[in-house]
Amino acid sequence: MEPITLDQLLASVGKEVGVSPWRAVTQTMIDQFADATDDHQFIHCDPERAARETPFGGTIAHGFLLLSLLSAMTFETLPPLDKGKMGVNHGFDEIRFMAPVKTGSLIRARFVLADVKARPSGWVQVTHDVTVEIEGSKKPALTARWLTLTFVEPEA
């Protein structure tokens, strides 16, 4: 993907700037996330019990797993900023988990560029309104206002 200039980025404020490819949420992915975070609640890790004791009919993904997948979905969807040296998460102004993602579901992220602030220090703050969609569902898995920072070496 070709980098975009700061001017191109600024011209895109208020527009949908990308939709990621669909990706499967597998039980293996959920189990690995549970191991990494020590969150082994049965609704995520015990398919038989989750089928018996929850309204979901089986296991569901951790909300924080879905949130963590935003980085990967960004890299496969949005062009990098020209002359950007590195990017970091800056935080979220709002996150809402709207619907459970059942194991085996396909999800994708839709990105709307909400704001861009170029700082004299070389940091560019980018705000996206993100919706993670579930294939076949009218309700999204989550919505978030996500802030990232990209460092662009200031010109001498």
mmCIF file of C-alpha atoms in Angstrom:
data_model
loop_
_atom_site.group_PDB
_atom_site.id
_atom_site.type_symbol
_atom_site.label_atom_id
_atom_site.label_comp_id
_atom_site.label_asym_id
_atom_site.label_seq_id
_atom_site.Cartn_x
_atom_site.Cartn_y
_atom_site.Cartn_z
ATOM 1 C CA MET A 1 0.000 0.000 0.000
ATOM 2 C CA GLU A 2 1.395 3.372 -0.991
ATOM 3 C CA PRO A 3 1.872 5.957 1.788
ATOM 4 C CA ILE A 4 -0.381 9.009 1.822
ATOM 5 C CA THR A 5 0.677 12.571 2.517
ATOM 6 C CA LEU A 6 -0.504 14.623 5.462
ATOM 7 C CA ASP A 7 -2.480 16.812 3.023
ATOM 8 C CA GLN A 8 -4.256 13.740 1.614
ATOM 9 C CA LEU A 9 -5.005 12.560 5.138
ATOM 10 C CA LEU A 10 -6.404 15.969 6.124
ATOM 11 C CA ALA A 11 -8.609 15.994 3.012
ATOM 12 C CA SER A 12 -10.162 12.695 4.121
ATOM 13 C CA VAL A 13 -11.506 13.905 7.478
ATOM 14 C CA GLY A 14 -15.174 12.986 7.780
ATOM 15 C CA LYS A 15 -14.963 10.229 5.157
ATOM 16 C CA GLU A 16 -14.939 6.458 5.304
ATOM 17 C CA VAL A 17 -11.310 5.606 4.584
ATOM 18 C CA GLY A 18 -11.341 1.818 4.554
ATOM 19 C CA VAL A 19 -13.015 -1.493 5.259
ATOM 20 C CA SER A 20 -10.835 -4.425 6.250
ATOM 21 C CA PRO A 21 -11.153 -7.908 4.791
ATOM 22 C CA TRP A 22 -13.294 -10.390 6.691
ATOM 23 C CA ARG A 23 -11.381 -12.483 9.246
ATOM 24 C CA ALA A 24 -12.495 -15.554 11.150
ATOM 25 C CA VAL A 25 -12.578 -15.585 14.939
ATOM 26 C CA THR A 26 -11.543 -19.131 15.831
ATOM 27 C CA GLN A 27 -11.576 -21.067 19.088
ATOM 28 C CA THR A 28 -7.787 -21.381 18.822
ATOM 29 C CA MET A 29 -7.484 -17.581 18.631
ATOM 30 C CA ILE A 30 -9.806 -17.197 21.630
ATOM 31 C CA ASP A 31 -7.900 -19.818 23.654
ATOM 32 C CA GLN A 32 -4.539 -18.174 22.881
ATOM 33 C CA PHE A 33 -5.919 -14.790 23.955
ATOM 34 C CA ALA A 34 -7.253 -16.391 27.156
ATOM 35 C CA ASP A 35 -3.796 -17.828 27.861
ATOM 36 C CA ALA A 36 -2.105 -14.480 27.214
ATOM 37 C CA THR A 37 -4.503 -12.543 29.462
ATOM 38 C CA ASP A 38 -5.395 -15.181 32.081
ATOM 39 C CA ASP A 39 -9.090 -14.709 31.228
ATOM 40 C CA HIS A 40 -10.369 -18.275 30.980
ATOM 41 C CA GLN A 41 -14.035 -17.579 31.709
ATOM 42 C CA PHE A 42 -16.091 -20.536 30.455
ATOM 43 C CA ILE A 43 -18.086 -18.376 28.017
ATOM 44 C CA HIS A 44 -14.850 -18.075 26.033
ATOM 45 C CA CYS A 45 -13.030 -21.372 26.622
ATOM 46 C CA ASP A 46 -15.504 -24.177 27.342
ATOM 47 C CA PRO A 47 -17.637 -24.865 24.239
ATOM 48 C CA GLU A 48 -19.814 -27.549 25.871
ATOM 49 C CA ARG A 49 -20.583 -25.561 29.004
ATOM 50 C CA ALA A 50 -21.109 -22.351 27.003
ATOM 51 C CA ALA A 51 -23.585 -24.218 24.780
ATOM 52 C CA ARG A 52 -25.472 -25.494 27.853
ATOM 53 C CA GLU A 53 -25.379 -22.467 30.133
ATOM 54 C CA THR A 54 -25.395 -19.351 27.951
ATOM 55 C CA PRO A 55 -27.812 -17.828 25.455
ATOM 56 C CA PHE A 56 -24.999 -17.750 22.856
ATOM 57 C CA GLY A 57 -25.144 -21.439 21.892
ATOM 58 C CA GLY A 58 -21.384 -21.806 22.335
ATOM 59 C CA THR A 59 -18.299 -19.792 23.105
ATOM 60 C CA ILE A 60 -17.832 -16.127 22.271
ATOM 61 C CA ALA A 61 -14.742 -13.971 21.743
ATOM 62 C CA HIS A 62 -13.385 -11.721 24.465
ATOM 63 C CA GLY A 63 -14.315 -8.096 23.825
ATOM 64 C CA PHE A 64 -10.684 -7.135 24.376
ATOM 65 C CA LEU A 65 -9.593 -9.699 21.772
ATOM 66 C CA LEU A 66 -11.779 -7.936 19.212
ATOM 67 C CA LEU A 67 -10.372 -4.581 20.276
ATOM 68 C CA SER A 68 -6.795 -5.858 19.975
ATOM 69 C CA LEU A 69 -7.458 -7.038 16.411
ATOM 70 C CA LEU A 70 -7.953 -3.398 15.352
ATOM 71 C CA SER A 71 -4.187 -2.995 14.908
ATOM 72 C CA ALA A 72 -3.991 -5.873 12.421
ATOM 73 C CA MET A 73 -7.121 -4.712 10.608
ATOM 74 C CA THR A 74 -5.642 -1.220 10.357
ATOM 75 C CA PHE A 75 -2.357 -2.428 8.879
ATOM 76 C CA GLU A 76 -4.156 -4.472 6.219
ATOM 77 C CA THR A 77 -6.586 -1.670 5.337
ATOM 78 C CA LEU A 78 -5.226 1.853 5.790
ATOM 79 C CA PRO A 79 -2.215 3.331 4.015
ATOM 80 C CA PRO A 80 0.692 4.501 6.168
ATOM 81 C CA LEU A 81 1.458 8.188 6.566
ATOM 82 C CA ASP A 82 4.250 9.349 4.257
ATOM 83 C CA LYS A 83 7.532 9.781 6.151
ATOM 84 C CA GLY A 84 5.975 8.256 9.264
ATOM 85 C CA LYS A 85 8.705 6.674 11.416
ATOM 86 C CA MET A 86 6.463 4.810 13.876
ATOM 87 C CA GLY A 87 2.947 4.681 15.203
ATOM 88 C CA VAL A 88 1.572 4.123 18.694
ATOM 89 C CA ASN A 89 -1.818 3.784 20.326
ATOM 90 C CA HIS A 90 -2.882 6.966 22.080
ATOM 91 C CA GLY A 91 -6.137 5.646 23.516
ATOM 92 C CA PHE A 92 -9.873 5.543 23.062
ATOM 93 C CA ASP A 93 -12.416 8.226 23.760
ATOM 94 C CA GLU A 94 -15.224 5.691 23.686
ATOM 95 C CA ILE A 95 -15.610 1.938 23.317
ATOM 96 C CA ARG A 96 -18.898 0.071 23.272
ATOM 97 C CA PHE A 97 -19.233 -3.705 23.009
ATOM 98 C CA MET A 98 -22.541 -4.027 21.181
ATOM 99 C CA ALA A 99 -22.991 -7.720 20.336
ATOM 100 C CA PRO A 100 -21.202 -10.975 21.151
ATOM 101 C CA VAL A 101 -19.012 -12.554 18.486
ATOM 102 C CA LYS A 102 -19.664 -16.282 18.380
ATOM 103 C CA THR A 103 -16.737 -18.569 17.714
ATOM 104 C CA GLY A 104 -16.396 -19.147 13.975
ATOM 105 C CA SER A 105 -17.897 -15.783 13.037
ATOM 106 C CA LEU A 106 -16.362 -13.478 10.463
ATOM 107 C CA ILE A 107 -15.623 -9.886 11.448
ATOM 108 C CA ARG A 108 -14.274 -6.803 9.702
ATOM 109 C CA ALA A 109 -13.542 -3.199 10.648
ATOM 110 C CA ARG A 110 -14.960 -0.099 8.999
ATOM 111 C CA PHE A 111 -12.885 3.079 9.502
ATOM 112 C CA VAL A 112 -14.155 6.663 9.307
ATOM 113 C CA LEU A 113 -11.500 9.353 9.722
ATOM 114 C CA ALA A 114 -12.867 11.664 12.410
ATOM 115 C CA ASP A 115 -9.954 14.043 13.002
ATOM 116 C CA VAL A 116 -6.284 14.744 12.284
ATOM 117 C CA LYS A 117 -4.056 17.023 14.353
ATOM 118 C CA ALA A 118 -0.491 17.681 13.207
ATOM 119 C CA ARG A 119 1.640 18.796 16.141
ATOM 120 C CA PRO A 120 4.788 20.939 15.799
ATOM 121 C CA SER A 121 6.737 18.179 17.591
ATOM 122 C CA GLY A 122 6.286 15.899 14.557
ATOM 123 C CA TRP A 123 3.521 13.777 16.088
ATOM 124 C CA VAL A 124 0.333 13.448 14.052
ATOM 125 C CA GLN A 125 -2.734 12.453 16.066
ATOM 126 C CA VAL A 126 -5.304 10.561 14.018
ATOM 127 C CA THR A 127 -8.793 9.773 15.294
ATOM 128 C CA HIS A 128 -10.894 7.067 13.662
ATOM 129 C CA ASP A 129 -14.474 6.098 14.378
ATOM 130 C CA VAL A 130 -14.306 2.322 14.031
ATOM 131 C CA THR A 131 -17.115 -0.182 13.724
ATOM 132 C CA VAL A 132 -16.345 -3.900 13.927
ATOM 133 C CA GLU A 133 -19.034 -5.690 11.957
ATOM 134 C CA ILE A 134 -20.120 -9.319 12.262
ATOM 135 C CA GLU A 135 -21.025 -11.036 9.005
ATOM 136 C CA GLY A 136 -24.787 -11.577 8.832
ATOM 137 C CA SER A 137 -25.550 -9.393 11.864
ATOM 138 C CA LYS A 138 -27.320 -6.044 11.825
ATOM 139 C CA LYS A 139 -25.694 -5.157 15.149
ATOM 140 C CA PRO A 140 -21.920 -4.522 15.231
ATOM 141 C CA ALA A 141 -19.582 -6.270 17.633
ATOM 142 C CA LEU A 142 -18.168 -2.969 18.805
ATOM 143 C CA THR A 143 -17.858 0.716 18.095
ATOM 144 C CA ALA A 144 -14.928 2.848 19.179
ATOM 145 C CA ARG A 145 -13.335 6.253 18.767
ATOM 146 C CA TRP A 146 -9.655 5.354 18.457
ATOM 147 C CA LEU A 147 -6.733 7.774 18.737
ATOM 148 C CA THR A 148 -3.307 6.922 17.353
ATOM 149 C CA LEU A 149 -0.080 8.881 17.030
ATOM 150 C CA THR A 150 2.372 8.690 14.162
ATOM 151 C CA PHE A 151 5.804 10.282 14.436
ATOM 152 C CA VAL A 152 6.926 12.147 11.327
ATOM 153 C CA GLU A 153 10.491 13.436 11.482
ATOM 154 C CA PRO A 154 10.225 17.265 11.406
ATOM 155 C CA GLU A 155 11.945 18.779 8.402
ATOM 156 C CA ALA A 156 14.942 20.961 9.191
#
